[in-house]
Structures are given as C-alpha cells and as structure tokens.
C-alpha cells in the first residue's frame, strides 16, 4: 500500500479534477478523511501530510483518537445513539447525522457554553432505505427550522449517503433540497460523496467528500470486528 501522504495527494487530485470538470473551484470542496476502524498512528501520518479534518462513525472509538492526536477537527458521521449525545456534544466539532429534533435539542443542551456552537448537518435519507438513517427530503425543512432555533448548534447544511451504485439523479435530489433551503437557513455545507462516487457527488454540488478507503485502505477482519463492538 502506498504511503498515506501519497494516497491523500491522489485523492486531492481526484477532487480537483472533478471540480474543474464541473466548472467549480477545487477550493470549494473539503476533504474529510474517514479514519473509522483505523488506528491513531494512521491519523498521525495523515496529519503529518497536512490533513486536519477527520470523520469517525463511533463515539467511543473516536474518543481514543481525539485524545491521542489532539489539535484536529473531528466530525461524527455515524448514527448517534441517545446515550452518546453528551460525549458527541462535548468532544466533536461537527455532527453530520442529526435526524430528529429530540437529538438536536440534546446536543444543544449538552454543548458547553465555553465551546463554539456545534456544527451540525441534517442527514437526508434520499433513497428511502429502511436500514439507513436520516429524514425524507420532504421532512428536511421543518427539522431545519427547529434545529436552526437552538442556541448551541450551528446548522451548516445537509448530509446524504445514496445507496451504493446510485445514479446521478440520487445526488441531484439532495442538491435540489439543499439549494431550495440554502438561502432560508444559510446553508454552506453539502456533505456527500465517498471513495467510489466522489466525482458524481462533486458534479452535483457536494462541498465536503468523506473519503476513507482511498486514503487508509481496506479494513481487515479485525477492523470489522472492532466496528461491530465500537457502537
């Protein structure tokens, strides 16, 4: 496997090419390195190569890395259990997976006044999959209205995970919702696109791509076992 730094550069080149092909400025797309199930040592390598924003799926696993590698920007990108909202509110900079007013209220109430407001995204279940978290596109606006009124949260926009192999129309559906509500709520972040579909996501306006495999490589059996136990 190539060095983490080489992988990061290759991903950044993909982002730049995709942005230019879409007539966009590459600087308008943020790379979020998804370090879930990978050790803190690899996070340190990515940090040494210039990466500062990292995404994790599981609160408990993330806390070990947050403590081990301080000074980075940490994003929670996995489903948030109600018994983990305090830790998420206290230790993360972003939460991408807000899908209910109840969760948002807990995060706002548990975010310390000594910290800046917690950046949050509403997760959109654009494919309507029963096994996937998020709200239907029609439910985004009322939830956005409730979240934007909470004092310790800063609603930045939307996040979506279209099903594997989804065509461009799925990404476009999220973009339509984002653009419709952008002016009303001041949205500036559309988080969608992963290693296999970042080009499509960028073509449809993504401002943040969540890339794990293309940077850190495939997860092994031990990592998958860790994932099951880390929730």
mmCIF file of C-alpha atoms in Angstrom:
data_model
loop_
_atom_site.group_PDB
_atom_site.id
_atom_site.type_symbol
_atom_site.label_atom_id
_atom_site.label_comp_id
_atom_site.label_asym_id
_atom_site.label_seq_id
_atom_site.Cartn_x
_atom_site.Cartn_y
_atom_site.Cartn_z
ATOM 1 C CA UNK A 1 0.000 0.000 0.000
ATOM 2 C CA UNK A 2 1.240 3.483 -0.818
ATOM 3 C CA UNK A 3 2.099 5.881 1.975
ATOM 4 C CA UNK A 4 -0.830 7.771 3.472
ATOM 5 C CA UNK A 5 0.600 11.038 2.172
ATOM 6 C CA UNK A 6 0.675 9.698 -1.387
ATOM 7 C CA UNK A 7 -2.904 8.491 -1.056
ATOM 8 C CA UNK A 8 -4.002 11.904 0.202
ATOM 9 C CA UNK A 9 -2.376 13.632 -2.748
ATOM 10 C CA UNK A 10 -4.055 11.236 -5.181
ATOM 11 C CA UNK A 11 -7.458 11.939 -3.602
ATOM 12 C CA UNK A 12 -6.881 15.695 -3.681
ATOM 13 C CA UNK A 13 -6.037 15.414 -7.377
ATOM 14 C CA UNK A 14 -9.269 13.493 -7.992
ATOM 15 C CA UNK A 15 -11.207 16.205 -6.171
ATOM 16 C CA UNK A 16 -9.510 18.946 -8.174
ATOM 17 C CA UNK A 17 -10.163 17.208 -11.498
ATOM 18 C CA UNK A 18 -13.813 16.521 -10.626
ATOM 19 C CA UNK A 19 -14.355 20.117 -9.528
ATOM 20 C CA UNK A 20 -12.821 21.551 -12.682
ATOM 21 C CA UNK A 21 -14.831 19.176 -14.850
ATOM 22 C CA UNK A 22 -17.947 20.529 -13.126
ATOM 23 C CA UNK A 23 -16.854 24.133 -13.623
ATOM 24 C CA UNK A 24 -16.163 24.575 -9.925
ATOM 25 C CA UNK A 25 -13.233 25.858 -7.859
ATOM 26 C CA UNK A 26 -11.480 22.881 -6.192
ATOM 27 C CA UNK A 27 -11.091 25.042 -3.082
ATOM 28 C CA UNK A 28 -14.857 24.784 -2.650
ATOM 29 C CA UNK A 29 -14.649 21.063 -1.824
ATOM 30 C CA UNK A 30 -13.375 19.998 1.603
ATOM 31 C CA UNK A 31 -11.748 16.602 2.110
ATOM 32 C CA UNK A 32 -12.891 14.760 5.230
ATOM 33 C CA UNK A 33 -10.588 11.793 5.903
ATOM 34 C CA UNK A 34 -12.681 8.945 7.327
ATOM 35 C CA UNK A 35 -10.482 7.193 9.859
ATOM 36 C CA UNK A 36 -13.060 4.830 11.366
ATOM 37 C CA UNK A 37 -11.589 1.433 12.360
ATOM 38 C CA UNK A 38 -8.084 2.664 11.553
ATOM 39 C CA UNK A 39 -5.522 3.282 14.338
ATOM 40 C CA UNK A 40 -4.378 6.645 15.629
ATOM 41 C CA UNK A 41 -0.965 6.007 14.055
ATOM 42 C CA UNK A 42 -2.515 6.357 10.588
ATOM 43 C CA UNK A 43 -4.309 9.525 11.663
ATOM 44 C CA UNK A 44 -0.913 10.896 12.712
ATOM 45 C CA UNK A 45 0.514 10.032 9.282
ATOM 46 C CA UNK A 46 -2.355 11.819 7.566
ATOM 47 C CA UNK A 47 -1.910 14.810 9.864
ATOM 48 C CA UNK A 48 1.812 14.917 9.026
ATOM 49 C CA UNK A 49 0.809 15.056 5.344
ATOM 50 C CA UNK A 50 -1.359 18.113 6.008
ATOM 51 C CA UNK A 51 -4.819 16.648 6.684
ATOM 52 C CA UNK A 52 -6.716 18.294 9.539
ATOM 53 C CA UNK A 53 -10.369 17.127 9.323
ATOM 54 C CA UNK A 54 -11.241 13.527 10.246
ATOM 55 C CA UNK A 55 -14.520 11.605 10.344
ATOM 56 C CA UNK A 56 -15.483 8.814 12.727
ATOM 57 C CA UNK A 57 -18.593 6.617 12.918
ATOM 58 C CA UNK A 58 -18.465 5.592 16.558
ATOM 59 C CA UNK A 59 -18.134 7.924 19.530
ATOM 60 C CA UNK A 60 -16.171 5.597 21.799
ATOM 61 C CA UNK A 61 -13.625 4.662 19.151
ATOM 62 C CA UNK A 62 -13.237 8.299 18.167
ATOM 63 C CA UNK A 63 -12.535 9.469 21.722
ATOM 64 C CA UNK A 64 -9.373 7.357 21.870
ATOM 65 C CA UNK A 65 -8.058 9.051 18.723
ATOM 66 C CA UNK A 66 -9.174 12.534 19.801
ATOM 67 C CA UNK A 67 -7.148 12.089 22.983
ATOM 68 C CA UNK A 68 -4.196 10.510 21.175
ATOM 69 C CA UNK A 69 -3.953 13.077 18.368
ATOM 70 C CA UNK A 70 -5.011 16.497 19.682
ATOM 71 C CA UNK A 71 -5.480 19.660 17.673
ATOM 72 C CA UNK A 72 -7.528 18.212 14.828
ATOM 73 C CA UNK A 73 -11.098 18.816 13.616
ATOM 74 C CA UNK A 74 -13.341 15.834 14.377
ATOM 75 C CA UNK A 75 -16.614 15.004 12.639
ATOM 76 C CA UNK A 76 -19.109 12.392 13.816
ATOM 77 C CA UNK A 77 -20.507 10.827 10.639
ATOM 78 C CA UNK A 78 -22.236 7.726 12.024
ATOM 79 C CA UNK A 79 -25.655 7.262 13.657
ATOM 80 C CA UNK A 80 -25.809 8.905 17.064
ATOM 81 C CA UNK A 81 -27.254 6.890 19.949
ATOM 82 C CA UNK A 82 -29.144 8.872 22.576
ATOM 83 C CA UNK A 83 -26.765 7.764 25.323
ATOM 84 C CA UNK A 84 -23.807 9.210 23.375
ATOM 85 C CA UNK A 85 -25.133 12.711 22.704
ATOM 86 C CA UNK A 86 -23.298 14.287 25.655
ATOM 87 C CA UNK A 87 -19.943 12.928 24.526
ATOM 88 C CA UNK A 88 -20.662 13.979 20.955
ATOM 89 C CA UNK A 89 -21.633 17.472 22.092
ATOM 90 C CA UNK A 90 -18.556 17.799 24.288
ATOM 91 C CA UNK A 91 -15.837 16.299 22.106
ATOM 92 C CA UNK A 92 -16.700 16.759 18.427
ATOM 93 C CA UNK A 93 -16.587 19.828 16.197
ATOM 94 C CA UNK A 94 -19.243 18.557 13.768
ATOM 95 C CA UNK A 95 -22.130 16.079 13.852
ATOM 96 C CA UNK A 96 -23.343 15.047 10.381
ATOM 97 C CA UNK A 97 -26.214 12.792 11.368
ATOM 98 C CA UNK A 98 -28.931 14.863 13.021
ATOM 99 C CA UNK A 99 -32.270 13.273 12.108
ATOM 100 C CA UNK A 100 -34.646 14.392 14.850
ATOM 101 C CA UNK A 101 -35.478 17.466 16.888
ATOM 102 C CA UNK A 102 -35.010 15.411 20.067
ATOM 103 C CA UNK A 103 -31.396 14.603 19.218
ATOM 104 C CA UNK A 104 -30.729 18.211 18.225
ATOM 105 C CA UNK A 105 -32.148 19.509 21.500
ATOM 106 C CA UNK A 106 -29.974 17.101 23.477
ATOM 107 C CA UNK A 107 -26.858 18.184 21.583
ATOM 108 C CA UNK A 108 -27.650 21.864 22.106
ATOM 109 C CA UNK A 109 -28.376 21.409 25.797
ATOM 110 C CA UNK A 110 -25.196 19.409 26.345
ATOM 111 C CA UNK A 111 -22.825 21.663 24.390
ATOM 112 C CA UNK A 112 -20.718 23.710 26.801
ATOM 113 C CA UNK A 113 -21.000 27.473 26.671
ATOM 114 C CA UNK A 114 -17.186 27.555 26.761
ATOM 115 C CA UNK A 115 -17.105 25.954 23.310
ATOM 116 C CA UNK A 116 -18.197 27.457 19.998
ATOM 117 C CA UNK A 117 -21.598 26.246 18.753
ATOM 118 C CA UNK A 118 -21.538 22.676 17.463
ATOM 119 C CA UNK A 119 -21.650 22.480 13.673
ATOM 120 C CA UNK A 120 -24.421 20.111 12.597
ATOM 121 C CA UNK A 121 -25.839 18.679 9.383
ATOM 122 C CA UNK A 122 -29.236 17.112 8.813
ATOM 123 C CA UNK A 123 -28.958 13.632 7.329
ATOM 124 C CA UNK A 124 -31.224 13.053 4.345
ATOM 125 C CA UNK A 125 -32.337 9.506 3.513
ATOM 126 C CA UNK A 126 -32.704 10.219 -0.192
ATOM 127 C CA UNK A 127 -33.032 6.571 -1.227
ATOM 128 C CA UNK A 128 -35.747 5.771 1.316
ATOM 129 C CA UNK A 129 -33.844 2.715 2.597
ATOM 130 C CA UNK A 130 -35.383 1.319 5.784
ATOM 131 C CA UNK A 131 -31.955 0.349 7.104
ATOM 132 C CA UNK A 132 -30.472 3.811 6.614
ATOM 133 C CA UNK A 133 -30.722 6.757 8.987
ATOM 134 C CA UNK A 134 -31.958 10.186 8.013
ATOM 135 C CA UNK A 135 -35.151 12.030 7.190
ATOM 136 C CA UNK A 136 -37.065 12.039 3.927
ATOM 137 C CA UNK A 137 -36.447 15.071 1.683
ATOM 138 C CA UNK A 138 -39.930 16.424 2.464
ATOM 139 C CA UNK A 139 -39.119 16.413 6.203
ATOM 140 C CA UNK A 140 -35.913 18.426 5.968
ATOM 141 C CA UNK A 141 -37.391 21.933 6.109
ATOM 142 C CA UNK A 142 -39.426 21.559 9.330
ATOM 143 C CA UNK A 143 -36.470 19.880 11.035
ATOM 144 C CA UNK A 144 -34.140 22.615 9.799
ATOM 145 C CA UNK A 145 -36.482 25.220 11.244
ATOM 146 C CA UNK A 146 -36.348 23.535 14.666
ATOM 147 C CA UNK A 147 -32.585 22.941 14.634
ATOM 148 C CA UNK A 148 -31.703 26.447 13.487
ATOM 149 C CA UNK A 149 -33.500 27.892 16.524
ATOM 150 C CA UNK A 150 -31.324 26.018 19.038
ATOM 151 C CA UNK A 151 -28.724 28.245 20.734
ATOM 152 C CA UNK A 152 -25.683 25.941 20.950
ATOM 153 C CA UNK A 153 -25.906 24.500 17.450
ATOM 154 C CA UNK A 154 -24.922 25.957 14.078
ATOM 155 C CA UNK A 155 -26.875 24.327 11.265
ATOM 156 C CA UNK A 156 -24.499 24.178 8.302
ATOM 157 C CA UNK A 157 -26.448 22.119 5.777
ATOM 158 C CA UNK A 158 -27.175 18.550 4.708
ATOM 159 C CA UNK A 159 -25.512 15.139 4.587
ATOM 160 C CA UNK A 160 -26.538 12.149 2.480
ATOM 161 C CA UNK A 161 -25.360 8.622 1.708
ATOM 162 C CA UNK A 162 -27.008 7.476 -1.530
ATOM 163 C CA UNK A 163 -27.118 3.703 -1.939
ATOM 164 C CA UNK A 164 -24.053 2.003 -3.476
ATOM 165 C CA UNK A 165 -24.125 2.305 -7.239
ATOM 166 C CA UNK A 166 -26.728 5.070 -7.154
ATOM 167 C CA UNK A 167 -27.041 7.044 -10.349
ATOM 168 C CA UNK A 168 -26.512 10.774 -10.508
ATOM 169 C CA UNK A 169 -30.202 11.505 -10.000
ATOM 170 C CA UNK A 170 -29.967 10.497 -6.319
ATOM 171 C CA UNK A 171 -27.269 13.079 -5.716
ATOM 172 C CA UNK A 172 -29.247 15.631 -7.684
ATOM 173 C CA UNK A 173 -32.282 15.105 -5.439
ATOM 174 C CA UNK A 174 -30.236 16.105 -2.401
ATOM 175 C CA UNK A 175 -28.790 19.082 -4.244
ATOM 176 C CA UNK A 176 -32.311 20.297 -5.063
ATOM 177 C CA UNK A 177 -33.288 20.237 -1.376
ATOM 178 C CA UNK A 178 -30.020 21.949 -0.419
ATOM 179 C CA UNK A 179 -30.451 24.748 -2.955
ATOM 180 C CA UNK A 180 -34.103 25.236 -2.042
ATOM 181 C CA UNK A 181 -33.255 25.821 1.632
ATOM 182 C CA UNK A 182 -29.833 27.389 1.262
ATOM 183 C CA UNK A 183 -30.928 30.999 1.411
ATOM 184 C CA UNK A 184 -33.555 30.446 4.075
ATOM 185 C CA UNK A 185 -31.204 28.791 6.576
ATOM 186 C CA UNK A 186 -27.777 29.976 5.448
ATOM 187 C CA UNK A 187 -26.591 26.516 4.399
ATOM 188 C CA UNK A 188 -22.967 26.349 3.266
ATOM 189 C CA UNK A 189 -22.182 22.613 3.500
ATOM 190 C CA UNK A 190 -23.418 19.683 1.425
ATOM 191 C CA UNK A 191 -21.680 16.522 2.638
ATOM 192 C CA UNK A 192 -21.959 13.675 0.142
ATOM 193 C CA UNK A 193 -19.597 11.506 -1.843
ATOM 194 C CA UNK A 194 -17.200 8.742 -0.821
ATOM 195 C CA UNK A 195 -14.257 6.911 -2.410
ATOM 196 C CA UNK A 196 -16.338 5.270 -5.147
ATOM 197 C CA UNK A 197 -18.631 8.151 -6.062
ATOM 198 C CA UNK A 198 -16.917 11.412 -5.155
ATOM 199 C CA UNK A 199 -16.822 12.593 -8.780
ATOM 200 C CA UNK A 200 -20.593 12.261 -9.130
ATOM 201 C CA UNK A 201 -21.162 13.994 -5.803
ATOM 202 C CA UNK A 202 -18.896 16.892 -6.722
ATOM 203 C CA UNK A 203 -20.635 17.257 -10.071
ATOM 204 C CA UNK A 204 -23.877 17.668 -8.108
ATOM 205 C CA UNK A 205 -22.548 20.335 -5.775
ATOM 206 C CA UNK A 206 -21.015 18.479 -2.835
ATOM 207 C CA UNK A 207 -18.842 20.779 -0.722
ATOM 208 C CA UNK A 208 -17.459 18.015 1.501
ATOM 209 C CA UNK A 209 -16.477 14.476 0.485
ATOM 210 C CA UNK A 210 -15.968 11.735 3.081
ATOM 211 C CA UNK A 211 -13.070 9.550 1.939
ATOM 212 C CA UNK A 212 -11.792 6.514 3.833
ATOM 213 C CA UNK A 213 -10.710 3.585 1.657
ATOM 214 C CA UNK A 214 -8.839 5.672 -0.923
ATOM 215 C CA UNK A 215 -6.735 7.167 1.882
ATOM 216 C CA UNK A 216 -6.379 4.465 4.522
ATOM 217 C CA UNK A 217 -7.040 1.291 2.506
ATOM 218 C CA UNK A 218 -9.473 -1.549 3.080
ATOM 219 C CA UNK A 219 -10.467 -2.616 6.567
ATOM 220 C CA UNK A 220 -9.452 -6.107 7.668
ATOM 221 C CA UNK A 221 -11.401 -8.755 9.592
ATOM 222 C CA UNK A 222 -10.136 -7.386 12.867
ATOM 223 C CA UNK A 223 -11.274 -3.906 11.936
ATOM 224 C CA UNK A 224 -14.768 -5.137 11.065
ATOM 225 C CA UNK A 225 -14.968 -6.860 14.429
ATOM 226 C CA UNK A 226 -13.847 -3.621 16.083
ATOM 227 C CA UNK A 227 -16.575 -1.753 14.173
ATOM 228 C CA UNK A 228 -19.266 -4.089 15.489
ATOM 229 C CA UNK A 229 -18.062 -3.590 19.060
ATOM 230 C CA UNK A 230 -17.465 0.159 18.935
ATOM 231 C CA UNK A 231 -21.048 1.417 18.835
#
